[in-house]
Coordinates of C-alpha atoms and ligand atoms in Angstrom, one line a residue:
X11 CA -26.5 -47.3 0.1
X12 CA -25.6 -44.4 -2.1
X13 CA -28.7 -42.7 -1.0
X14 CA -28.2 -43.3 2.5
X15 CA -24.5 -41.7 2.6
X16 CA -26.1 -39.0 1.1
X17 CA -28.9 -38.6 3.4
X18 CA -26.4 -39.0 6.4
X19 CA -24.0 -36.4 4.9
X20 CA -27.1 -33.9 4.6
X21 CA -27.8 -34.8 8.4
X22 CA -24.6 -34.2 9.4
X23 CA -24.3 -30.9 7.5
X24 CA -27.5 -29.8 8.8
X25 CA -25.9 -30.5 12.7
X26 CA -23.0 -28.6 11.6
X27 CA -24.7 -25.5 10.5
X28 CA -27.2 -25.7 13.8
X29 CA -23.7 -25.7 15.5
X30 CA -22.4 -22.6 13.4
X31 CA -25.6 -21.1 14.1
X32 CA -25.5 -21.8 17.9
X33 CA -21.8 -20.7 17.7
X34 CA -22.8 -17.3 16.2
X35 CA -25.5 -16.7 18.8
X36 CA -23.2 -17.6 21.6
X37 CA -20.6 -15.0 20.2
X38 CA -23.5 -12.5 20.0
X39 CA -24.8 -13.0 23.5
X40 CA -21.3 -12.5 24.9
X41 CA -21.1 -9.0 23.3
X42 CA -20.4 -10.3 20.0
X43 CA -18.9 -7.6 18.3
X44 CA -15.3 -7.1 17.4
X45 CA -13.7 -3.5 17.0
X46 CA -11.0 -2.5 14.3
X47 CA -9.4 0.9 15.6
X48 CA -8.3 2.5 12.2
X49 CA -6.0 5.6 12.3
X50 CA -5.4 7.5 9.2
X51 CA -4.5 10.8 8.3
X52 CA -8.3 12.4 7.1
X53 CA -6.7 15.9 7.7
X54 CA -3.5 17.5 7.2
X55 CA -0.8 17.1 4.5
X56 CA -1.5 13.1 3.6
X57 CA -5.5 13.3 4.0
X58 CA -5.5 12.1 0.5
X59 CA -4.1 8.6 1.8
X60 CA -6.9 8.9 4.6
X61 CA -9.7 9.3 2.1
X62 CA -8.3 6.6 -0.1
X63 CA -7.7 3.7 2.6
X64 CA -11.1 4.6 4.2
X65 CA -12.8 4.1 0.9
X66 CA -11.1 0.7 0.5
X67 CA -12.4 -0.5 3.9
X68 CA -15.9 0.6 3.3
X69 CA -15.9 -1.1 -0.2
X70 CA -15.0 -4.2 1.7
X71 CA -17.7 -4.4 4.2
X72 CA -20.1 -2.9 1.7
X73 CA -19.4 -6.2 -0.5
X74 CA -18.5 -8.4 2.4
X75 CA -21.0 -7.5 5.4
X76 CA -20.3 -6.5 8.6
X77 CA -19.9 -10.4 10.0
X78 CA -16.7 -12.4 10.5
X79 CA -16.0 -14.9 12.9
X80 CA -19.1 -15.0 14.0
X81 CA -18.9 -11.5 15.5
X82 CA -20.1 -8.1 14.1
X83 CA -17.2 -6.0 12.9
X84 CA -17.4 -2.1 14.0
X85 CA -15.0 0.3 12.4
X86 CA -13.5 2.8 14.8
X87 CA -12.1 5.7 12.9
X88 CA -10.0 8.4 14.0
X89 CA -8.0 11.1 12.4
X90 CA -4.4 11.6 13.5
X91 CA -4.1 14.7 11.5
X92 CA -0.2 13.1 10.1
X93 CA 0.9 13.6 13.3
X94 CA 2.6 10.9 14.8
X95 CA 2.1 11.8 18.2
X96 CA -1.4 11.9 18.0
X97 CA -1.3 8.6 16.0
X98 CA 0.3 7.0 19.4
X99 CA -2.1 8.8 21.9
X100 CA -5.2 7.6 19.6
X101 CA -3.6 3.7 19.5
X102 CA -3.2 3.9 23.4
X103 CA -6.8 5.1 23.8
X104 CA -8.3 2.4 21.3
X105 CA -6.6 -0.2 23.0
X106 CA -7.3 0.5 26.8
X107 CA -11.0 2.1 26.2
X108 CA -12.2 1.0 23.0
X109 CA -10.9 -2.7 23.6
X110 CA -10.1 -2.8 19.7
X111 CA -9.0 -6.4 18.5
X112 CA -6.8 -4.9 15.7
X113 CA -5.1 -1.7 15.0
X114 CA -5.1 -0.7 11.4
X115 CA -4.1 2.4 8.9
X116 CA -0.9 4.2 9.5
X117 CA -0.4 6.4 6.4
X118 CA 2.9 7.5 6.9
X119 CA 6.2 5.4 8.4
X120 CA 6.6 7.6 11.6
X121 CA 2.8 6.8 12.7
X122 CA 3.3 3.1 12.0
X123 CA 6.9 3.5 14.0
X124 CA 5.2 5.5 17.3
X125 CA 2.6 3.0 17.3
X126 CA 4.3 -0.4 17.0
X127 CA 5.4 -0.5 20.7
X128 CA 1.6 -0.1 21.9
X129 CA 0.8 -3.2 19.4
X130 CA 3.8 -5.1 21.2
X131 CA 2.9 -4.5 24.6
X132 CA -1.0 -4.9 24.6
X133 CA -0.5 -7.8 21.9
X134 CA -2.8 -6.3 19.4
X135 CA -2.5 -7.3 15.7
X136 CA -1.6 -4.1 13.8
X137 CA -2.4 -3.9 10.1
X138 CA -0.1 -1.2 8.2
X139 CA -2.4 -0.4 5.2
X140 CA -0.4 2.5 3.9
X141 CA 3.1 3.3 5.3
X142 CA 6.2 1.4 3.4
X143 CA 9.5 1.5 5.0
X144 CA 11.1 -1.9 5.1
X145 CA 12.0 -1.8 8.6
X146 CA 8.5 -1.2 10.1
X147 CA 7.3 -4.8 10.3
X148 CA 10.6 -5.4 12.5
X149 CA 9.3 -2.9 14.7
X150 CA 6.9 -5.2 16.5
X151 CA 6.2 -9.0 16.1
X152 CA 2.4 -8.0 16.1
X153 CA 2.8 -5.9 12.7
X154 CA 1.6 -7.2 9.3
X155 CA 1.6 -5.3 6.4
X156 CA -0.7 -4.9 3.1
X157 CA 0.7 -1.9 1.2
X158 CA 4.1 -2.7 0.2
X159 CA 7.9 -1.5 0.8
X160 CA 9.8 1.2 -1.1
X161 CA 13.0 -1.7 -1.7
X162 CA 10.4 -3.7 -3.3
X163 CA 9.5 -1.1 -6.3
X164 CA 13.4 0.6 -6.2
X165 CA 15.1 -2.1 -7.3
X166 CA 12.4 -3.2 -9.9
X167 CA 12.6 0.3 -11.8
X168 CA 16.6 0.2 -11.2
X169 CA 16.8 -3.1 -13.1
X170 CA 14.3 -1.7 -15.9
X171 CA 16.4 1.7 -16.1
X172 CA 19.8 -0.5 -16.6
X173 CA 18.2 -2.5 -19.2
X174 CA 17.2 0.5 -21.0
X175 CA 20.1 2.5 -22.1
X176 CA 19.9 4.5 -19.1
X177 CA 23.6 5.0 -17.7
X178 CA 23.7 8.2 -15.4
X179 CA 20.8 9.1 -13.0
X180 CA 20.2 11.6 -10.1
X181 CA 17.9 10.6 -7.2
X182 CA 15.4 12.9 -5.7
X183 CA 13.7 11.5 -2.8
X184 CA 11.4 12.5 0.0
X185 CA 13.6 13.1 3.4
X186 CA 12.5 10.3 5.9
X187 CA 12.0 6.9 6.2
X188 CA 10.9 5.6 2.9
X189 CA 12.8 8.1 0.9
X190 CA 16.2 6.7 2.5
X191 CA 15.1 3.2 1.3
X192 CA 14.2 4.2 -2.0
X193 CA 17.2 6.2 -2.5
X194 CA 19.4 3.3 -1.3
X195 CA 17.6 0.4 -3.0
X196 CA 17.8 2.1 -6.2
X197 CA 21.2 3.3 -6.0
X198 CA 22.6 0.0 -4.7
X199 CA 20.8 -2.0 -7.3
X200 CA 21.7 0.4 -10.3
X201 CA 25.4 0.1 -9.2
X202 CA 25.3 -3.5 -9.5
X203 CA 23.6 -2.9 -12.8
X204 CA 26.6 -0.9 -14.2
X205 CA 25.0 2.1 -13.7
X206 CA 26.3 5.4 -11.9
X207 CA 23.7 7.5 -9.5
X208 CA 25.6 10.8 -10.0
X209 CA 23.9 12.9 -7.3
X210 CA 21.3 12.2 -4.6
X211 CA 18.8 15.1 -3.8
X212 CA 16.2 15.3 -1.1
X213 CA 13.0 17.3 -0.1
X214 CA 11.5 17.6 3.1
X215 CA 8.5 15.4 4.0
X216 CA 6.5 18.8 5.0
X217 CA 5.6 21.5 2.2
X218 CA 8.5 20.5 -0.2
X219 CA 9.9 23.2 -2.6
X220 CA 11.0 21.1 -5.8
X221 CA 12.5 24.3 -7.6
X222 CA 16.2 24.0 -6.0
X223 CA 16.6 20.5 -6.6
X224 CA 15.1 20.6 -10.2
X225 CA 17.7 23.2 -11.1
X226 CA 20.4 21.1 -10.0
X227 CA 18.6 18.4 -11.8
X228 CA 19.3 20.4 -15.1
X229 CA 22.7 21.2 -14.2
X230 CA 23.5 17.5 -14.0
X231 CA 21.7 16.7 -17.1
X232 CA 21.8 12.7 -16.3
X233 CA 20.0 10.5 -18.6
X234 CA 16.9 10.0 -16.3
X235 CA 15.7 11.5 -12.8
X236 CA 14.8 8.7 -10.6
X237 CA 12.1 10.0 -7.9
X238 CA 10.1 8.8 -4.9
X239 CA 7.9 11.3 -3.3
X240 CA 4.8 9.8 -0.8
X241 CA 1.5 9.9 -2.4
X242 CA -0.3 13.6 -2.6
X243 CA 3.2 15.2 -4.0
X244 CA 3.3 13.6 -7.3
X245 CA 1.2 16.6 -9.1
X246 CA 2.7 19.3 -7.6
X247 CA 6.1 17.8 -8.2
X248 CA 5.2 17.0 -11.9
X249 CA 3.9 20.6 -12.3
X250 CA 7.4 22.0 -11.3
X251 CA 9.0 19.6 -13.7
X252 CA 7.2 20.9 -16.5
X253 CA 7.7 24.5 -15.5
X254 CA 11.3 24.4 -15.3
X255 CA 11.3 22.8 -19.0
X256 CA 12.9 19.1 -17.8
X257 CA 10.6 17.2 -19.7
X258 CA 11.8 19.4 -23.1
X259 CA 15.6 18.9 -21.6
X260 CA 15.7 15.5 -22.7
X261 CA 15.9 14.3 -19.3
X262 CA 13.7 11.0 -18.8
X263 CA 11.6 10.6 -15.4
X264 CA 11.4 7.1 -13.9
X265 CA 9.8 6.6 -10.1
X266 CA 7.9 4.8 -7.8
X267 CA 4.4 4.4 -8.8
X268 CA 3.8 6.8 -5.7
X269 CA 4.4 9.9 -8.0
X270 CA 2.2 8.9 -10.9
X271 CA -0.5 7.9 -8.2
X272 CA -3.6 7.1 -9.5
X273 CA -5.6 9.6 -7.1
X274 CA -3.9 12.4 -9.0
X275 CA -2.6 10.8 -12.4
X276 CA -5.5 12.1 -14.2
X277 CA -5.1 16.2 -13.3
X278 CA -1.3 16.1 -14.2
X279 CA -1.7 16.5 -18.0
X280 CA 0.5 15.9 -21.0
X281 CA 3.9 16.1 -18.7
X282 CA 2.9 12.8 -17.4
X283 CA 2.6 11.0 -20.6
X284 CA 5.6 8.2 -21.2
X285 CA 6.9 8.3 -17.1
X286 CA 8.0 4.9 -16.6
X287 CA 7.3 3.7 -12.8
X288 CA 7.4 0.5 -11.0
X289 CA 4.6 -0.2 -8.4
X290 CA 2.3 -3.0 -7.3
X291 CA -1.1 -1.5 -8.3
X292 CA -2.4 0.4 -11.3
X293 CA -6.4 1.1 -11.4
X294 CA -5.5 -0.1 -15.3
X295 CA -4.4 -3.5 -14.2
X296 CA -6.5 -5.8 -16.4
X297 CA -7.6 -8.5 -14.0
X298 CA -11.6 -9.3 -14.0
X299 CA -11.0 -8.8 -10.3
X300 CA -9.5 -5.5 -10.7
X301 CA -12.0 -4.2 -13.2
X302 CA -15.1 -5.1 -11.0
X303 CA -13.3 -3.3 -7.7
X304 CA -12.5 -0.1 -9.8
X305 CA -16.1 -0.3 -11.2
X306 CA -17.6 -0.8 -7.6
X307 CA -15.1 1.7 -6.0
X308 CA -15.7 4.6 -8.6
X309 CA -19.7 4.1 -8.6
X310 CA -19.2 4.2 -4.5
X311 CA -16.6 7.5 -4.3
X312 CA -16.4 9.5 -7.7
X313 CA -12.8 9.1 -7.7
X314 CA -10.2 6.2 -8.6
X315 CA -8.9 3.8 -6.4
X316 CA -5.1 4.3 -6.0
X317 CA -2.6 1.8 -4.3
X318 CA -3.5 3.2 -0.9
X319 CA -7.3 2.0 -1.5
X320 CA -6.2 -1.3 -2.2
X321 CA -4.2 -1.7 1.0
X322 CA -7.3 -0.8 2.9
X323 CA -9.2 -3.2 0.9
X324 CA -6.9 -6.0 1.3
X325 CA -6.0 -5.2 4.7
X326 CA -9.8 -5.6 5.7
X327 CA -9.9 -8.9 3.4
X328 CA -6.9 -10.2 5.7
X329 CA -8.9 -9.2 8.8
X330 CA -12.1 -11.0 7.7
X331 CA -10.2 -14.3 7.0
X332 CA -8.4 -14.4 9.8
X333 CA -11.4 -13.8 11.7
X334 CA -13.2 -16.2 10.3
X335 CA -10.5 -18.6 10.9
X336 CA -10.6 -18.0 14.5
X337 CA -14.0 -17.7 15.2
X338 CA -13.1 -14.2 16.3
X339 CA -10.3 -14.7 18.6
X340 CA -7.9 -12.0 19.5
X341 CA -4.3 -11.5 20.1
X342 CA -1.9 -13.7 19.2
X343 CA -4.2 -16.4 17.4
X344 CA -5.5 -13.7 15.2
X345 CA -2.1 -12.6 14.5
X346 CA -1.2 -16.4 13.8
X347 CA -4.0 -16.6 11.3
X348 CA -2.9 -14.0 9.4
X349 CA 0.3 -15.3 8.5
X350 CA 0.9 -17.2 5.7
X351 CA -2.3 -16.0 4.1
X352 CA -2.5 -16.3 0.5
X353 CA -5.4 -14.6 -1.8
X354 CA -5.9 -12.9 -5.4
X355 CA -6.3 -9.1 -4.7
X356 CA -7.3 -6.6 -7.0
X357 CA -3.6 -6.0 -7.6
X358 CA -3.1 -9.5 -8.6
X359 CA -1.7 -12.6 -6.5
X360 CA -0.6 -11.5 -2.9
X361 CA 1.0 -13.7 0.1
X362 CA 1.8 -12.7 3.8
X363 CA 5.1 -14.2 4.3
X364 CA 4.6 -16.0 7.7
X365 CA 8.2 -15.5 8.8
X366 CA 8.5 -11.7 8.0
X367 CA 4.6 -11.0 8.2
X368 CA 5.4 -8.6 5.2
X369 CA 3.4 -9.0 1.6
X370 CA 5.1 -10.7 -1.1
X371 CA 3.6 -9.3 -4.3
X372 CA 4.1 -8.7 -8.3
X373 CA 5.5 -5.6 -8.9
X374 CA 4.9 -4.1 -12.7
X375 CA 6.9 -1.6 -15.0
X376 CA 4.0 0.7 -16.0
X377 CA 4.0 3.4 -18.8
X378 CA 1.5 6.7 -18.5
X379 CA -0.9 6.6 -21.3
X380 CA -4.0 8.2 -22.3
X381 CA -6.5 5.3 -22.3
X382 CA -10.2 6.5 -23.6
X383 CA -9.1 10.1 -22.8
X384 CA -7.8 9.8 -19.5
X385 CA -4.4 9.1 -17.9
X386 CA -3.5 5.7 -16.5
X387 CA -0.2 3.6 -15.4
X388 CA -0.4 1.0 -18.4
X389 CA 1.5 -2.4 -17.0
X390 CA 4.0 -3.7 -19.8
X391 CA 6.2 -5.8 -17.6
X392 CA 5.5 -7.9 -14.4
X393 CA 8.2 -9.3 -12.0
X394 CA 6.8 -12.1 -10.1
X395 CA 6.2 -12.5 -6.4
X396 CA 8.7 -9.8 -5.1
X397 CA 10.0 -10.2 -1.4
X398 CA 10.8 -7.0 0.3
X399 CA 14.6 -6.7 -0.7
X400 CA 14.9 -5.3 2.7
X401 CA 14.4 -8.4 4.6
X402 CA 17.2 -10.6 2.9
X403 CA 20.2 -9.0 4.1
Ligands
LIG98 C1 5.5 6.2 4.3 O1 5.5 7.4 4.9 O2 5.6 5.1 4.8 C2 4.6 6.4 2.7 C3 3.8 7.0 2.4 C4 3.3 7.4 1.1 C5 3.8 6.6 0.4 C6 4.6 5.7 0.6 C7 5.1 5.8 1.6 O3 3.2 7.0 -0.8

């Protein structure tokens, strides 16, 4: 009896495998390619973001092949040169001419915002792998995010500061969407925790000069300076921070992890040592999965993965799982298969909240330390399963 049941199982298994093969063949026969239109800043001010996200996408495909949902996955990469009007035009072309099933990438908030109406109108799932202003996911019901939100990390560092004898803070943010979020969510939480933000400073997104604002910080003499700057600006900021002698003036530096970005951290030198930040990813995250991820990434690229690379890698994971679940269907079905996904990322466990389509993830408090001769963000506290505080209003 036992043997017979086993052989029935084997037969059923073989039949199913046969059907699956037939299905795959049918998909191939009827033009079995699924295109993913990736728009990134490969040139211009945020080019390091494009380089990191693209490397994350490529590593996913090198490790998992180019087949998902029975179709051949093809990446169509376009460079928006960090210009949102270009992002919108490229998205339109990718949807209309290339017939992409998914739009993905988006290095800065204005690029994601410019594309949102196209995702809605064409019912194309849009996976935001980099941009991080809270409201992006509300700009279209077709947007899903695998990066992070500034409120997630800003409230986390505010709580840490208040618990660590920091009472008086000056904030400095980049003057656009994610900077607005960082400034507001840091100040609201820090004030609730009993602290005071004595001055709120801003620098422009394009070609910022930090000298004048750093002079103000010196004059204000706070316990700490809280900073958000987009990935790519951290090294220049740290250089000016040291040149103005702020590191020696007893003003602590606290920030979102964008400032001590793994892409640039090791070039920052000793001025970065001891800087405490909150973020969702560090190349030094001690999980087995991350150690493998970093080793494979560095072997393929000769540079360190940062949080942007992980946003690209996880974005591909999300798209592959959704394609597999829907056997390559597009539109609303593909979007629905992205909602509620849970998996382990190199950053730790993540969930795509089915209601908000935003990411729920652990946020870590980290300190810059020298590890085996190189600077890393070493995690020392975990705030588990942080939902975007911008959504719970
Ligand atoms: C954004 O424009 O949304 C953005 C860019 C870089 C970051 C964070 C947010 O590091």
